[in-house]
Coordinates of C-alpha atoms in Angstrom, one line a residue:
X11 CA -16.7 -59.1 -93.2
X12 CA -19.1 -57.9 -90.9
X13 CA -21.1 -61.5 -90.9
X14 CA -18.2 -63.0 -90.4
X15 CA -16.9 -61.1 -87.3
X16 CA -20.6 -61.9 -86.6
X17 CA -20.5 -66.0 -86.5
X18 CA -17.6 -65.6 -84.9
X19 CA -18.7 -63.6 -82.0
X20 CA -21.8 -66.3 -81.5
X21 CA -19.4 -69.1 -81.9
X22 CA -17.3 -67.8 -78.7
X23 CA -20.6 -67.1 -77.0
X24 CA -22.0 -71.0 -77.6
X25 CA -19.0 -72.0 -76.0
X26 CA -19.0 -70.3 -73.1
X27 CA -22.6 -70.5 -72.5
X28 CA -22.2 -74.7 -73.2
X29 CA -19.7 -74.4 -70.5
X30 CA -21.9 -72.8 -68.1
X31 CA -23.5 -76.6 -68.0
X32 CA -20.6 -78.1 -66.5
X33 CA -20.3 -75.1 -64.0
X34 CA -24.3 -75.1 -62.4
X35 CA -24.4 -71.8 -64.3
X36 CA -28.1 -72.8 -65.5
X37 CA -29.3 -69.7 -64.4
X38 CA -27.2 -67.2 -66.4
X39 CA -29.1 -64.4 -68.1
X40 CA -27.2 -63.9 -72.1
X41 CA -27.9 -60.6 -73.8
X42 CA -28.5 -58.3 -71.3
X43 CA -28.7 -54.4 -72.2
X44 CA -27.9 -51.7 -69.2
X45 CA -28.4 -47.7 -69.1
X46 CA -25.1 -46.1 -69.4
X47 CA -24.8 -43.9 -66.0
X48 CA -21.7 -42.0 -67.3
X49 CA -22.8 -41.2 -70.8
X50 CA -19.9 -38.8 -71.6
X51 CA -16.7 -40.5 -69.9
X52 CA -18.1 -43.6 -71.3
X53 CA -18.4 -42.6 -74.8
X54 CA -16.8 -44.9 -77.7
X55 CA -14.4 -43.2 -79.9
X56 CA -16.4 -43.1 -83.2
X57 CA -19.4 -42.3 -81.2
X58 CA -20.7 -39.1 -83.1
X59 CA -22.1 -37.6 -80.3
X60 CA -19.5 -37.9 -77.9
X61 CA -22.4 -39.8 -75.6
X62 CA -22.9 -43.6 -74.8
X63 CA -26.5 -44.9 -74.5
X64 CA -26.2 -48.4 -73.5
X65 CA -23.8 -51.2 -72.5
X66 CA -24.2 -54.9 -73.7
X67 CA -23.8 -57.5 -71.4
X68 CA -23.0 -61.1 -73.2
X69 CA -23.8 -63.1 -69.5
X70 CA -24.7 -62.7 -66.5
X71 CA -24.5 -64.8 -63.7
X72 CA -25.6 -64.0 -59.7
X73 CA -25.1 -66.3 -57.3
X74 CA -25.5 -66.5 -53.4
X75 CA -21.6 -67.4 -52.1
X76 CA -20.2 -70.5 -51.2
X77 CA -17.1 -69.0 -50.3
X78 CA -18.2 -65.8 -48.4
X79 CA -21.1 -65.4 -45.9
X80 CA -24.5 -64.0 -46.5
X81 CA -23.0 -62.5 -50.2
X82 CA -24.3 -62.3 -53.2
X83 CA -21.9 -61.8 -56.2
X84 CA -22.6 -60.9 -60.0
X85 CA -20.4 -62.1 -62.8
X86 CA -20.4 -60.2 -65.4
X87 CA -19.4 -61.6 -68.4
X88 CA -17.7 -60.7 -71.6
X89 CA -16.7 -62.9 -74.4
X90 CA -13.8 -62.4 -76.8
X91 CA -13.4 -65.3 -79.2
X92 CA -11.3 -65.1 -82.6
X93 CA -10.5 -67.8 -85.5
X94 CA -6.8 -66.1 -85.1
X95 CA -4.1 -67.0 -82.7
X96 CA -3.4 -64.8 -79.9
X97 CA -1.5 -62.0 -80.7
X98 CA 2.4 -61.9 -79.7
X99 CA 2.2 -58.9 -77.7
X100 CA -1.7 -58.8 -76.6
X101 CA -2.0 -56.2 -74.1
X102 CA -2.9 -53.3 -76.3
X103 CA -5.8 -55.6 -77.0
X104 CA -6.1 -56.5 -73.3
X105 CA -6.5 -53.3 -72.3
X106 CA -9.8 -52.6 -74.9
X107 CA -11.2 -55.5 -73.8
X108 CA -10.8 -54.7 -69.9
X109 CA -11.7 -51.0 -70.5
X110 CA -15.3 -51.8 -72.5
X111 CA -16.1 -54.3 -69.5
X112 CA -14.5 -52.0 -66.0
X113 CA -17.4 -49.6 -67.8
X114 CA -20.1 -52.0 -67.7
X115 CA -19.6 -53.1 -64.3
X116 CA -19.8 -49.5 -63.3
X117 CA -22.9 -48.8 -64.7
X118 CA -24.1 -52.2 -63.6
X119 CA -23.5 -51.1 -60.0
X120 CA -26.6 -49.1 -59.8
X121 CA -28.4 -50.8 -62.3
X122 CA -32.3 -51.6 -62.2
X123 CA -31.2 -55.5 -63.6
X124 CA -28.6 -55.4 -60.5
X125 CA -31.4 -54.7 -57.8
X126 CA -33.9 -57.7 -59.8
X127 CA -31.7 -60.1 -59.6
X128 CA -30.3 -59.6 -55.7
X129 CA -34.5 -59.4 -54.9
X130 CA -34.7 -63.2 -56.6
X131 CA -31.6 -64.3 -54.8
X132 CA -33.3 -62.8 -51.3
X133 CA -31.8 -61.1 -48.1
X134 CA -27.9 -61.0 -48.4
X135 CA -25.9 -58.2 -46.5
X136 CA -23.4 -57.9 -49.0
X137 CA -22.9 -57.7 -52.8
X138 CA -19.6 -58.2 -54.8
X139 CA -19.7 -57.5 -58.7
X140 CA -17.0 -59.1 -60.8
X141 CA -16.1 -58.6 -64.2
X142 CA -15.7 -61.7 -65.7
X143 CA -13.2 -61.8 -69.6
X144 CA -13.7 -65.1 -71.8
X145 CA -11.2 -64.4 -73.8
X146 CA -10.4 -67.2 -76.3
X147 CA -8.7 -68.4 -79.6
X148 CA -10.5 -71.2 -81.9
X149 CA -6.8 -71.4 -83.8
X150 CA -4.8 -74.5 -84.2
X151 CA -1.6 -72.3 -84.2
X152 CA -2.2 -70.3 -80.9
X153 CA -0.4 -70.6 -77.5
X154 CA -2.7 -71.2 -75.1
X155 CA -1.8 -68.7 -71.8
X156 CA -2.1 -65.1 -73.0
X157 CA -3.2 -64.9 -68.9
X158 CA 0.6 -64.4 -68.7
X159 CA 1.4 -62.4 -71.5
X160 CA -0.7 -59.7 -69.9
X161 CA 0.1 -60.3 -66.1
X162 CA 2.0 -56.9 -65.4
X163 CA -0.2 -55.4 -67.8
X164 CA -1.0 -51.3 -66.2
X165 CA -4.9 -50.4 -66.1
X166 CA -5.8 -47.1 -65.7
X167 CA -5.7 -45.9 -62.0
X168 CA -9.7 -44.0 -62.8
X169 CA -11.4 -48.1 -63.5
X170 CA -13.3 -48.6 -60.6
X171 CA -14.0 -52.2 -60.4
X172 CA -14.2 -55.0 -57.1
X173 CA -12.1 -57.6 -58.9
X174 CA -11.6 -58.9 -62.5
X175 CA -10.9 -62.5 -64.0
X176 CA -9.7 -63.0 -66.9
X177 CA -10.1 -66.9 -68.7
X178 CA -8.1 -67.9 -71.4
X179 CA -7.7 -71.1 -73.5
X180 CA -5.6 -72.6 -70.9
X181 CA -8.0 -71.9 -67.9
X182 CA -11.1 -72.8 -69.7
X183 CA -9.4 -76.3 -70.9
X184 CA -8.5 -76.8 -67.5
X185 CA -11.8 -76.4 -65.8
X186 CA -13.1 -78.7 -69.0
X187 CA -11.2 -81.2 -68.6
X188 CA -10.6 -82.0 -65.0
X189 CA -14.5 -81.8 -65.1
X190 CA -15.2 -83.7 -67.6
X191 CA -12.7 -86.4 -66.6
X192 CA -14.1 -86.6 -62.5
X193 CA -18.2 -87.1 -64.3
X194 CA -17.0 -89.7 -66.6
X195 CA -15.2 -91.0 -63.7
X196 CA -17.9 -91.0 -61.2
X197 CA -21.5 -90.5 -62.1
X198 CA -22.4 -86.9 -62.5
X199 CA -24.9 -86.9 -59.7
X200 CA -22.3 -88.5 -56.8
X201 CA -19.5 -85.2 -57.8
X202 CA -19.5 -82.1 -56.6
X203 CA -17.4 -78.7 -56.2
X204 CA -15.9 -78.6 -52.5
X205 CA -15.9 -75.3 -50.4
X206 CA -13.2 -75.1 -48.6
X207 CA -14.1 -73.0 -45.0
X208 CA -12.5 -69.7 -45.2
X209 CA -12.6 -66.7 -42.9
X210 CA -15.3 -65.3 -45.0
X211 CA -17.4 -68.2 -44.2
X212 CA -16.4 -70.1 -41.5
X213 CA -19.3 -68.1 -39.5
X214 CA -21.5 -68.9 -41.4
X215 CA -23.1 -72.7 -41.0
X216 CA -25.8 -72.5 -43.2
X217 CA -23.2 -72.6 -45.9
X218 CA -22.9 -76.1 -47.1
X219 CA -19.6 -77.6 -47.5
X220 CA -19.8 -79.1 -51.2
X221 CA -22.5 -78.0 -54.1
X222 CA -23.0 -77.9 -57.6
X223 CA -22.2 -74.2 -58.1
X224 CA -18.5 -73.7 -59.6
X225 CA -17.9 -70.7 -57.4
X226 CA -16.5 -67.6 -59.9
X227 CA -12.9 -67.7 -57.7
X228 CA -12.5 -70.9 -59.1
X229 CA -12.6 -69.9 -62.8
X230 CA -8.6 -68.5 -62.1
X231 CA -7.2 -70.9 -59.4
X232 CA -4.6 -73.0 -60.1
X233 CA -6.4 -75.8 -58.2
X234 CA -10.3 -76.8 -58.4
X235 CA -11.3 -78.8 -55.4
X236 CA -14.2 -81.7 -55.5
X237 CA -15.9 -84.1 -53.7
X238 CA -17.4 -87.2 -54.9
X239 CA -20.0 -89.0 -52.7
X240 CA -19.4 -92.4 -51.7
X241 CA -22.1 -94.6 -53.4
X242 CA -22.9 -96.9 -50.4
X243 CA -22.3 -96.3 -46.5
X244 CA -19.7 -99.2 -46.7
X245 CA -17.5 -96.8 -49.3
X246 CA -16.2 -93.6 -48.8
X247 CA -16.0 -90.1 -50.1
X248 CA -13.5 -89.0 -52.7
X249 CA -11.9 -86.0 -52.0
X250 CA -10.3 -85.0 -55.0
X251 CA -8.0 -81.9 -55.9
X252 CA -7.0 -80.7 -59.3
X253 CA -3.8 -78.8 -60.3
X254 CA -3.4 -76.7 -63.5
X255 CA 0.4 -77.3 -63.1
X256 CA 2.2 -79.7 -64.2
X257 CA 2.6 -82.7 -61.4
X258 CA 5.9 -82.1 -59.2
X259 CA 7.1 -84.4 -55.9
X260 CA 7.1 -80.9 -53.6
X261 CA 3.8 -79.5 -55.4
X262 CA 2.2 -83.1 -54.3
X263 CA 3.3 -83.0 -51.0
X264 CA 2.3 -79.8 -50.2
X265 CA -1.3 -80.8 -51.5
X266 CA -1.4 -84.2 -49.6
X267 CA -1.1 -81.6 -46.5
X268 CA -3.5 -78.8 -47.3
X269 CA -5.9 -81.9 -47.9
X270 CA -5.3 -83.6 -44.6
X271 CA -6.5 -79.9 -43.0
X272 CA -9.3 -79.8 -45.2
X273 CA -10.7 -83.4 -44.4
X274 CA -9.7 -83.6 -41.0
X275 CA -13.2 -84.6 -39.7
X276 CA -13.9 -86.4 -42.8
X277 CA -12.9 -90.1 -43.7
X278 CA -12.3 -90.2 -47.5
X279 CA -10.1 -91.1 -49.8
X280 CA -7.7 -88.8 -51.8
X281 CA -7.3 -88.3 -55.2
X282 CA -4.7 -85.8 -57.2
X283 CA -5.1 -84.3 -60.7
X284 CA -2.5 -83.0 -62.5
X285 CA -2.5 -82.8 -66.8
X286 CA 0.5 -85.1 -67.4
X287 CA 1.0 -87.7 -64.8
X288 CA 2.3 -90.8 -65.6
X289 CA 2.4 -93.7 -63.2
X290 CA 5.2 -95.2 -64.6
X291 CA 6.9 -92.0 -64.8
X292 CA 6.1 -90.7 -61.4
X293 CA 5.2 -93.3 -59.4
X294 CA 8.4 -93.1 -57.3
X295 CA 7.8 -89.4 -56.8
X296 CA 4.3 -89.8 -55.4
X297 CA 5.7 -92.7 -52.4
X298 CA 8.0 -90.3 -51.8
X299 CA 5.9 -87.6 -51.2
X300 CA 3.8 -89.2 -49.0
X301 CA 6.6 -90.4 -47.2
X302 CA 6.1 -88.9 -43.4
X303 CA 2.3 -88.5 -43.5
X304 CA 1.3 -91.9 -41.9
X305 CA 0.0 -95.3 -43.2
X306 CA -3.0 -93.6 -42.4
X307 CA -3.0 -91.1 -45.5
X308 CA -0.9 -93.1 -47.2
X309 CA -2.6 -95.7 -48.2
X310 CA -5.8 -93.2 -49.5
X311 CA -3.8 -91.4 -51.5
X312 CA -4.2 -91.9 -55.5
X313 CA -2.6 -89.8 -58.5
X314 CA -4.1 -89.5 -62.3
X315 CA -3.8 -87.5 -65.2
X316 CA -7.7 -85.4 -66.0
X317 CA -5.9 -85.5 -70.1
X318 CA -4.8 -88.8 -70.3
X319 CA -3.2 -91.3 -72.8
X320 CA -2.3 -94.6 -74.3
X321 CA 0.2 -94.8 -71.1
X322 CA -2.6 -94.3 -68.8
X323 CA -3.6 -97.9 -69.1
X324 CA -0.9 -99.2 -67.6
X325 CA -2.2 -96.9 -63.9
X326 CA -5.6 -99.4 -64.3
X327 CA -5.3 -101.6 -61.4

């Protein structure tokens, strides 16, 4: 059993490390070991001494912020993978998972391995540490967004943590495949996360505006933004944005406008990703959507599926 629970465990960490690829996680550290600082409070239940020596760390990622000026911020990373389907009611299960993690950011906080890896990163003036939860199911029979099932979940007012992500088989399908689908789309080394200015940034102009890092915020947003570069100087730039929600006229709409103000010194064309678009099905909705905006957007604006199927040929122009 225990060699079992074993492969398991290494068969949830391949995938998440594999993913890292497609995110310009190159850099993160697997396996990392930490002191415990609160030895007593952090103690396991069948610990015999009542005492915790050590937390493991399965990745960890540091990164200088796209989305945030002169920051630094750690992921670290936990990964839960099981053969079995999600369980009906998982937040009992949640709520181990969260606790054994809240205590290793804690203790990562002050860490010696904390302080090496902001020195290789250089001078920042701040730091943000994230727990990051891959938690996923390898099962044929599971639903795919335990993210919801846990949602109102209550986590014990004492876990001191900056901000926690939690990835589940939906997310992690969603960043794989609206990745996968813009690189075999467009060569790998024209596309490119976009970083949208914020007010955390917008100071700062040594931050570039597109890169190759997947920014940790992204891992649990509905949408992923990207750029591809336009090949020649006669083309131009793709600016693409992908939705984890199913495609709807108003959801468009309000997409087409939030892009016009992200590209508004840019001239590019648009592109939309949503998981089932259908041309044929929702080809009306799209015109009337961008209905309003202008010939000018109008006629840049382009709508796909990042999953799709046989009925996606008939979209080839």
């Amino acid at each position: 059993m225990g060699e079992k629970s074993k492969r398991i465990g290494e068969i949830g960490e391949n995938i998440v490390g594999n993913l890292f690829s497609l995110l310009g996680w190159e850099g993160a550290l697997s396996g990392q070991s930490l002191n415990c600082k609160k030895p007593t409070k952090h103690a396991r239940a069948d610990s015999k001494k009542g005492l915790r020596d050590t937390h493991g760390i399965d990745y960890l990622y540091c990164y200088r912020s796209p989305l945030e000026g002169s920051t630094v911020e750690s992921a670290v990373i936990s990964v839960k993978h099981s053969g079995n389907p999600y369980e009906n009611n998982p937040k009992s299960t949640f709520k181990e998972h969260a606790k054994d993690l809240v205590q290793a950011l804690e203790c990562y906080k002050y860490s010696e391995l904390k302080k090496q890896q902001q020195e290789l990163i250089g001078r920042t003036i701040k730091s943000r540490d994230a727990g990051v939860l891959f938690w996923i199911s390898s099962s044929d029979d599971t639903y795919d967004d335990v993210v919801s099932r846990i949602a109102n979940s209550r986590l014990d007012p004492d876990w001191n943590f900056e901000s926690f992500h939690v990835v589940d088989n939906r997310r992690i399908q969603f960043v794989f495949d609206t990745i996968s689908h813009m690189r075999n789309k467009y060569e790998r080394e024209r596309t490119f996360f976009y970083y949208p200015e914020t007010s955390l940034s917008y100071v700062d102009k040594s931050i570039p505006r597109y890169g190759n890092i997947f920014p940790l915020e992204f891992l649990t947003s509905p949408l992923i933004p990207l750029i591809v570069k336009a090949k020649t100087e006669s083309d131009q730039d793709v600016f693409c944005i992908s939705s984890i929600e199913d495609f709807a006229q108003d959801s468009l709409r309000r997409l087409i406008q939030a892009t016009k103000e992200y590209t508004q010194d840019m001239s590019c064309k648009y592109l939309f990703l949503f998981p089932n678009y259908v041309e044929s099905s929702h080809g009306d909705a799209v015109r009337r959507a961008a209905t309003g905006f202008g010939s000018d957007v109008y006629n840049r604006i382009q709508v796909e599926s990042y999953r799709p199927d046989f009925r996606s040929l008939n979209d080839e122009k």
